[in-house]
CSV table of N, CA and C and ligand atoms in Angstrom, one decimal:
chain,number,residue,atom,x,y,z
A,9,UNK,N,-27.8,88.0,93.1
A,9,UNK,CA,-27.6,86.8,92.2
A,9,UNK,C,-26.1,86.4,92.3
A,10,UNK,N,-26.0,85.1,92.6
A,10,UNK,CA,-24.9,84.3,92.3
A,10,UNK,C,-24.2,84.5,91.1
A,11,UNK,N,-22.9,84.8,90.6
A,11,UNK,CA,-21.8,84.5,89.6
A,11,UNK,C,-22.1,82.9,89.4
A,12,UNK,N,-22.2,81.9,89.9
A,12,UNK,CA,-21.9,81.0,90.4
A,12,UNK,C,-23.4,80.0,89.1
A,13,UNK,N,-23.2,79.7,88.3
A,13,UNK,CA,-24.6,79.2,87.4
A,13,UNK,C,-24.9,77.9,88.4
A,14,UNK,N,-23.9,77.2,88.8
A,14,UNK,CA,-24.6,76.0,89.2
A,14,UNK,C,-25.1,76.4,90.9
A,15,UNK,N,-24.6,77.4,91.5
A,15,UNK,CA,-25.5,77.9,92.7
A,15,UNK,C,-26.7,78.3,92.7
A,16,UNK,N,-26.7,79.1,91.5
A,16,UNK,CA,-28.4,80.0,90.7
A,16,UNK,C,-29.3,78.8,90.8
A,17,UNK,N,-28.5,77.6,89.9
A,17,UNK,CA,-29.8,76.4,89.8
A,17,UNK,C,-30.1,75.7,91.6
A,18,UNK,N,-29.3,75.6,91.8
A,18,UNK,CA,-29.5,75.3,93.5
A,18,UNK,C,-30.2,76.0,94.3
A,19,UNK,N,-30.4,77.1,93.9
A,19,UNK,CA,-31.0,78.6,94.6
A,19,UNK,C,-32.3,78.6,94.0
A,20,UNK,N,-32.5,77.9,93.0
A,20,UNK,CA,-33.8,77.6,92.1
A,20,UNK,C,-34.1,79.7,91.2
A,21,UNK,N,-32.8,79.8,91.4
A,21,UNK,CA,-32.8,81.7,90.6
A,21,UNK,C,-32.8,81.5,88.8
A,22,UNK,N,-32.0,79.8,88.3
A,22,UNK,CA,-32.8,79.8,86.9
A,22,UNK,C,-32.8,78.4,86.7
A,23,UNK,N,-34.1,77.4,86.3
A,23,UNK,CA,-34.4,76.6,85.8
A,23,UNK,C,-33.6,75.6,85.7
A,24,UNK,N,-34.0,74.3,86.1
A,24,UNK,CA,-33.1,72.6,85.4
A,24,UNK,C,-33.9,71.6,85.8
A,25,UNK,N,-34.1,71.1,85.3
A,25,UNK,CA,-34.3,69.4,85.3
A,25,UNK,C,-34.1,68.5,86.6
A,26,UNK,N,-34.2,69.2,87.7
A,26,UNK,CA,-33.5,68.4,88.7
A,26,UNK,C,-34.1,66.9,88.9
A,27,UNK,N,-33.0,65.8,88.6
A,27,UNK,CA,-33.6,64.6,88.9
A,27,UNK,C,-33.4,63.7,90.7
A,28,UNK,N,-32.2,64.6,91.2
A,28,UNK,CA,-32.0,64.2,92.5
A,28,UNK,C,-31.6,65.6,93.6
A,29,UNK,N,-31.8,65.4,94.6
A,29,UNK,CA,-31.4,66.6,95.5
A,29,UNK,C,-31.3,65.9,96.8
A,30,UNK,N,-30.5,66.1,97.8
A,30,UNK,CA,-30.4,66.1,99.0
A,30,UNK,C,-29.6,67.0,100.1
A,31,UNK,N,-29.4,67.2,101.4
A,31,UNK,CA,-28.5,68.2,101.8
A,31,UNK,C,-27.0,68.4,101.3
A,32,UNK,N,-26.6,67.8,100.7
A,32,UNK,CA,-25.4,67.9,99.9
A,32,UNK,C,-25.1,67.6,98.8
A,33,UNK,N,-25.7,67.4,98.1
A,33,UNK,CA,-25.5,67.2,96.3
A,33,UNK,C,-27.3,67.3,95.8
A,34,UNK,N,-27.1,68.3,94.3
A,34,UNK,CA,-28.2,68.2,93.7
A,34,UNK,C,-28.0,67.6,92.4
A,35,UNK,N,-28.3,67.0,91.7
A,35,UNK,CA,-28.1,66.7,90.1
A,35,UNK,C,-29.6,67.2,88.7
A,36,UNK,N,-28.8,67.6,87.8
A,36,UNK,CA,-29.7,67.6,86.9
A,36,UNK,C,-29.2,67.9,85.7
A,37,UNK,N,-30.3,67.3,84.5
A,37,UNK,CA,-30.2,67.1,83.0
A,37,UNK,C,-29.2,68.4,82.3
A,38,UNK,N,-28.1,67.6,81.8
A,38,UNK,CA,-27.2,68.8,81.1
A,38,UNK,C,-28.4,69.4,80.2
A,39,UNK,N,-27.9,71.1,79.5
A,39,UNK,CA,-28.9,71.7,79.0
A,39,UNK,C,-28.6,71.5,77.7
A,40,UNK,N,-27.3,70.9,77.3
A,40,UNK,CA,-27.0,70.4,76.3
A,40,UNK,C,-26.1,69.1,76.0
A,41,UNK,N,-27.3,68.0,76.0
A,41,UNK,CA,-26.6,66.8,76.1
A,41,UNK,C,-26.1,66.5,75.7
A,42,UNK,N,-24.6,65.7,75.7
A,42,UNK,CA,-24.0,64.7,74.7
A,42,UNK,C,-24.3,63.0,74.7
A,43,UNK,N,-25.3,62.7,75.4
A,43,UNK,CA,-25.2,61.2,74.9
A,43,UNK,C,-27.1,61.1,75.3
A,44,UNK,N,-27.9,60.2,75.2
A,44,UNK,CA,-29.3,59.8,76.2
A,44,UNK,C,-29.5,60.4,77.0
A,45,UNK,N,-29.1,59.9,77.9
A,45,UNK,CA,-29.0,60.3,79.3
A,45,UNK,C,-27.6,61.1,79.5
A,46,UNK,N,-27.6,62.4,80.2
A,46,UNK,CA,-26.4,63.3,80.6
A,46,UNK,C,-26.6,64.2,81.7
A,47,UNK,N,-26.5,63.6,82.8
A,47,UNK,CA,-26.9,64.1,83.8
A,47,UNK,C,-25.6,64.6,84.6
A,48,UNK,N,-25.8,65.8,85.4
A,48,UNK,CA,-24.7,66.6,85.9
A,48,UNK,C,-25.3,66.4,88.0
A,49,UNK,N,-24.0,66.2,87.7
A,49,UNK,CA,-23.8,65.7,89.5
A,49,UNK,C,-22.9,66.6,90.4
A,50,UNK,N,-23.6,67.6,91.1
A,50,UNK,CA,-23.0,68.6,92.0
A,50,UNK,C,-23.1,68.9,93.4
A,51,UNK,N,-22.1,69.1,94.3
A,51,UNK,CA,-22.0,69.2,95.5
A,51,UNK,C,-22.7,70.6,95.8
A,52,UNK,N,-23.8,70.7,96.6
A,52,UNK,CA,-23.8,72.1,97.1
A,52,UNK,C,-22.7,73.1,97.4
A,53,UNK,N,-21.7,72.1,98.0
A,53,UNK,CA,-20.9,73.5,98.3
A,53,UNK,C,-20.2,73.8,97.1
A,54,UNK,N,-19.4,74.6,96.9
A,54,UNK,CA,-18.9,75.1,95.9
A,54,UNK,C,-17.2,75.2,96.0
A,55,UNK,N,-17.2,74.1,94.7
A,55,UNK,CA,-15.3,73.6,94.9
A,55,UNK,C,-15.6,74.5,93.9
A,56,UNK,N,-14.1,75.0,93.2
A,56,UNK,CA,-13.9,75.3,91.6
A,56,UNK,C,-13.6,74.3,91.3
A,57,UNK,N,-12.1,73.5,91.2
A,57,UNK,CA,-12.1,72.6,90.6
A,57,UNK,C,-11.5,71.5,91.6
A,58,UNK,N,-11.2,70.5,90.6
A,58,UNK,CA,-10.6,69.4,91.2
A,58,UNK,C,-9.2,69.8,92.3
A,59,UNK,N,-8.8,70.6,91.8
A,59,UNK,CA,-7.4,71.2,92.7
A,59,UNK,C,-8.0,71.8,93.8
A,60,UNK,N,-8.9,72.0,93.6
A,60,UNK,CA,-9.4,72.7,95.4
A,60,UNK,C,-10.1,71.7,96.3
A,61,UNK,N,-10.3,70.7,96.2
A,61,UNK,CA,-11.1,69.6,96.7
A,61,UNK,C,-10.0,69.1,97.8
A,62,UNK,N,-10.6,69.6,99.5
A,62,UNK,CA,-9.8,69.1,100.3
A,62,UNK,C,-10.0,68.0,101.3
A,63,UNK,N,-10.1,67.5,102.2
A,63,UNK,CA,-9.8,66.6,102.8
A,63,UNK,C,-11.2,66.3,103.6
A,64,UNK,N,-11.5,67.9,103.9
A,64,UNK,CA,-12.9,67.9,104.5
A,64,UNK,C,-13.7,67.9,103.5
A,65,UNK,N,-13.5,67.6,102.0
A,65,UNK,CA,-14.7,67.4,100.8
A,65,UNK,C,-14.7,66.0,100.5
A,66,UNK,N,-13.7,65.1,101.0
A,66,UNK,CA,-13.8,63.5,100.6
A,66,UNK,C,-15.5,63.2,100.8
A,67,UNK,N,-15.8,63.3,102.0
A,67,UNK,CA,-17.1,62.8,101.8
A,67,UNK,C,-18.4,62.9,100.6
A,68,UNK,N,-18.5,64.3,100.6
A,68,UNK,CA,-19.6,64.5,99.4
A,68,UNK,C,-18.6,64.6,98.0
A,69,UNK,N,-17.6,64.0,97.9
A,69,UNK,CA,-17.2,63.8,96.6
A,69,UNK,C,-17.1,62.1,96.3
A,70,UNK,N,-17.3,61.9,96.9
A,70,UNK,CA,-17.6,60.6,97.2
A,70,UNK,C,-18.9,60.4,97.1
A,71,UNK,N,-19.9,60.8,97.6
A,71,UNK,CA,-21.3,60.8,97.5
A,71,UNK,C,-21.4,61.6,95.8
A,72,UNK,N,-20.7,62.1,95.2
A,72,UNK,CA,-21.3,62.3,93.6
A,72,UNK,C,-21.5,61.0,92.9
A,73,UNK,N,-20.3,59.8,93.2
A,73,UNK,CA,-20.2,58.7,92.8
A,73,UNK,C,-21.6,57.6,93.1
A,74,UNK,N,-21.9,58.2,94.5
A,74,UNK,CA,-23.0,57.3,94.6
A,74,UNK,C,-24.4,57.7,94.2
A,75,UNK,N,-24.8,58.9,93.9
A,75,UNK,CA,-25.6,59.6,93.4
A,75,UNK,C,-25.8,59.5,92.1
A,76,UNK,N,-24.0,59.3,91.0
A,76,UNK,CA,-24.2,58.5,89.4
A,76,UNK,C,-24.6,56.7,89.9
A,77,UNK,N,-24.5,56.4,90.4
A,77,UNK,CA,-24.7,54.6,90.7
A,77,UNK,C,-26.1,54.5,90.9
A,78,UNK,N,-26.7,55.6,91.6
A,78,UNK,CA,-28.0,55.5,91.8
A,78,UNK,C,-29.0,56.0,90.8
A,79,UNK,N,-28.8,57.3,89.9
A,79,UNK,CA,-29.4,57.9,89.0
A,79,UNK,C,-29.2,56.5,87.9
A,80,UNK,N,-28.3,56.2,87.4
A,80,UNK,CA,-27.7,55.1,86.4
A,80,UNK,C,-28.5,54.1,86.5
A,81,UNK,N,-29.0,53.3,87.6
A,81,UNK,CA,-29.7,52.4,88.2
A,81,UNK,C,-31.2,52.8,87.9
A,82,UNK,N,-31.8,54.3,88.2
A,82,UNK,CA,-33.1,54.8,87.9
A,82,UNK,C,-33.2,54.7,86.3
A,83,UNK,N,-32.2,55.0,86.0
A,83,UNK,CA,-32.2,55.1,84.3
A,83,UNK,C,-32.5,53.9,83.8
A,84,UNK,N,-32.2,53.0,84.2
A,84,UNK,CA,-32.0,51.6,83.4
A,84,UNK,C,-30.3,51.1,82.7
A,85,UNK,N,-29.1,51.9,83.1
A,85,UNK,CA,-28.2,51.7,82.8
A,85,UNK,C,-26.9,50.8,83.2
A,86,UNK,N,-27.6,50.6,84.7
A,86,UNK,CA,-26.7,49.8,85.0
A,86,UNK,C,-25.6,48.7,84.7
A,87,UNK,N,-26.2,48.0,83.8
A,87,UNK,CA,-26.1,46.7,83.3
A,87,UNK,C,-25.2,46.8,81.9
A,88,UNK,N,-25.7,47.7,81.1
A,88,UNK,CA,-25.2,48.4,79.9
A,88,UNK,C,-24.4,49.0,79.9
A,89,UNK,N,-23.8,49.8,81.1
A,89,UNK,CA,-22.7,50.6,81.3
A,89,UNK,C,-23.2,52.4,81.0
A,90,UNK,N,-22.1,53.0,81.9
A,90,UNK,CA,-22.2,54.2,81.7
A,90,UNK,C,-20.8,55.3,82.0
A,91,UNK,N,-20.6,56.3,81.7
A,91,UNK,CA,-19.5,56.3,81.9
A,91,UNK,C,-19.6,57.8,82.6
A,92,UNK,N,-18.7,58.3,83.8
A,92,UNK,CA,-18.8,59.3,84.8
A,92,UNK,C,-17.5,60.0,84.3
A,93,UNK,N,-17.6,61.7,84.7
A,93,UNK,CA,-16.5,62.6,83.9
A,93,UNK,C,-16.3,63.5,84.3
A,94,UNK,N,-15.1,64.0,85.0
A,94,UNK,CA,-14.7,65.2,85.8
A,94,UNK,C,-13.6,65.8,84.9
A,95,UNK,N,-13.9,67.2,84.5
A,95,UNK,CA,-13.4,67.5,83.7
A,95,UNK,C,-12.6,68.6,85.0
A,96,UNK,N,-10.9,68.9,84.6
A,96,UNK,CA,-10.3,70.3,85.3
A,96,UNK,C,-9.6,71.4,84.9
A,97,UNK,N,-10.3,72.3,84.9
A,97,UNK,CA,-9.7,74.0,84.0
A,97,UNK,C,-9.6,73.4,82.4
A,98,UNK,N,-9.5,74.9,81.7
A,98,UNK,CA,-9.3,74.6,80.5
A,98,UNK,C,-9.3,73.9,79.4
A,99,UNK,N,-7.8,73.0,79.8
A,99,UNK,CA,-7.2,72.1,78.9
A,99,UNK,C,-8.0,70.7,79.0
A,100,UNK,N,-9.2,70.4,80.0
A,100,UNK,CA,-9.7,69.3,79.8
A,100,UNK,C,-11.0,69.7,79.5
A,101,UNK,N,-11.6,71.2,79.4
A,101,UNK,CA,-12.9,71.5,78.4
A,101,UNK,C,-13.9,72.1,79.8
A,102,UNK,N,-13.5,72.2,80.8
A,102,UNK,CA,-14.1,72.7,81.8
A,102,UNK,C,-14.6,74.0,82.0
A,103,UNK,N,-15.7,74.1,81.8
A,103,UNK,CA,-16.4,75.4,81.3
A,103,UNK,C,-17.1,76.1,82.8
A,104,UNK,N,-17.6,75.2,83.8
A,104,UNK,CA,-18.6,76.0,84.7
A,104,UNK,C,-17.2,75.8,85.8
A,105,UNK,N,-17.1,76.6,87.2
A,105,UNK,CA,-16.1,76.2,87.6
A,105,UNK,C,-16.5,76.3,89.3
A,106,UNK,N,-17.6,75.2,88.9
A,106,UNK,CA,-18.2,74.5,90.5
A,106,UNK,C,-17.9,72.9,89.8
A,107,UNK,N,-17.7,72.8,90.6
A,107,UNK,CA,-17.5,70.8,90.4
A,107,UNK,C,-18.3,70.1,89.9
A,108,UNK,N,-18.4,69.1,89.2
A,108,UNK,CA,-19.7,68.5,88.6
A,108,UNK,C,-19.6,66.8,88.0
A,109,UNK,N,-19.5,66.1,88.6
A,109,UNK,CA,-19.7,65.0,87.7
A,109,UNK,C,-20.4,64.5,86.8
A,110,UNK,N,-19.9,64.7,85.5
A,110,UNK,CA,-21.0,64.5,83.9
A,110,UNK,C,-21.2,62.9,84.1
A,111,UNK,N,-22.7,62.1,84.3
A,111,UNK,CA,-23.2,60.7,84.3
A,111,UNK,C,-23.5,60.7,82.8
A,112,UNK,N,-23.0,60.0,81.6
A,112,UNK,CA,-23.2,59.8,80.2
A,112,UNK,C,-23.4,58.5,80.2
A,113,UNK,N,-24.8,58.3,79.4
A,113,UNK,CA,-25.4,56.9,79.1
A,113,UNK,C,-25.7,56.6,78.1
A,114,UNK,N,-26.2,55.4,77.4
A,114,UNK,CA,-27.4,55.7,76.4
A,114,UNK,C,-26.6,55.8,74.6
A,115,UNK,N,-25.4,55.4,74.8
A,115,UNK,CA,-24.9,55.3,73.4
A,115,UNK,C,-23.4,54.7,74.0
A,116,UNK,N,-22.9,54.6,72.9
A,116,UNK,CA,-21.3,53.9,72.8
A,116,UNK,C,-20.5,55.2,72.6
A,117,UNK,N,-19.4,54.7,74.0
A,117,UNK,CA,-18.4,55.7,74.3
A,117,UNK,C,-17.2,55.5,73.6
A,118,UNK,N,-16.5,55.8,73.2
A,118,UNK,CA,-15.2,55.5,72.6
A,118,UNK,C,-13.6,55.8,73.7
A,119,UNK,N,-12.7,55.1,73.6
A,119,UNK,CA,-11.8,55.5,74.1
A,119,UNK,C,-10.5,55.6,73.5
A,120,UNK,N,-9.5,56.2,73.5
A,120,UNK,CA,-9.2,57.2,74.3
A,120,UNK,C,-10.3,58.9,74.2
A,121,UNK,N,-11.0,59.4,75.1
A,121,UNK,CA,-12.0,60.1,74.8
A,121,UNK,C,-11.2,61.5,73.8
A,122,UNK,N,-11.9,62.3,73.5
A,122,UNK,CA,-11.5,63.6,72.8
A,122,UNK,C,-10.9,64.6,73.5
B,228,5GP,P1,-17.9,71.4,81.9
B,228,5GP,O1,-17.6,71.8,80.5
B,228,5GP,O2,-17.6,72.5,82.9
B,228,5GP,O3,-17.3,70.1,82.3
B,228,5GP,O4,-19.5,71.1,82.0
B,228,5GP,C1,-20.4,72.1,82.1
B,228,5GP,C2,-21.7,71.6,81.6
B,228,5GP,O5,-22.8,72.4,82.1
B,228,5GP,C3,-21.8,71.5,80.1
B,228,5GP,O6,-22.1,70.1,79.7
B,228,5GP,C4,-23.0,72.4,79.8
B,228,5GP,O7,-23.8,71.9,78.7
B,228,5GP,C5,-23.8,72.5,81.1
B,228,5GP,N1,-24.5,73.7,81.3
B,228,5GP,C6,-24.1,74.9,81.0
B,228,5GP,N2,-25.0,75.8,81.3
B,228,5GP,C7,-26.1,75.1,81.8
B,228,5GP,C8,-27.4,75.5,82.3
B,228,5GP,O8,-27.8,76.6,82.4
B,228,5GP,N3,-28.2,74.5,82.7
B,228,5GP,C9,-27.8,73.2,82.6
B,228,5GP,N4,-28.7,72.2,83.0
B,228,5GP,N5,-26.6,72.8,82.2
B,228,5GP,C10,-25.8,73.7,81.8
């Protein structure tokens, strides 16, 4: 077994919602949502965080972006707005530490966030 939670769900070793998958990014329903719709956006491979994201990862971090434009679009959000969220270590609340783009829809966001 993977240390790794978001490899496990990749590995299909425990359970999620998967709404999209392809050879390089899978996404699926946070297990604890904060807005409607809260969909998590992840690269197969396995960054920790934003600080490790290198030059040969531009692509499929790039493809998270199009993967929220596309899910957003399935949802019915587009139009309404939605807001995308990379959290890094600690201090910005980063709990799993594979990379993950949080897609939040479906209610009013506030800014400056928490
Ligand atoms: P972070 O805090 O690292 O930015 O986000 C981690 C997210 O993963 C949280 O929103 C949390 O609710 C979600 N999460 C944690 N464990 C699981 C799980 O087992 N399944 C799913 N689908 N989401 C999870």
């Amino acid at each position: 077994m993977s240390e790794d939670l978001f490899l496990k769900i990749i590995d299909r070793e425990i359970p999620a919602e998967i709404v999209h998958e392809d050879d390089e990014v899978i996404a699926f329903r946070d297990i604890n949502p904060k807005a409607p719709l809260h969909v998590l956006i992840v690269p197969k491979k396995r960054i920790r965080t934003i600080n490790d994201i290198s030059e040969d990862d531009e692509k499929v971090v790039g493809k998270l972006f199009s993967v929220a434009r596309q899910i957003a679009g399935q949802e019915g959000y587009s139009d309404e707005g939605y807001r995308v969220v990379m959290n890094c270590n600690a201090a910005a609340g980063q709990t799993v530490f594979h990379i993950h783009l949080h897609l939040l829809a479906g209610r009013a966001f506030t800014w400056p966030p928490g």
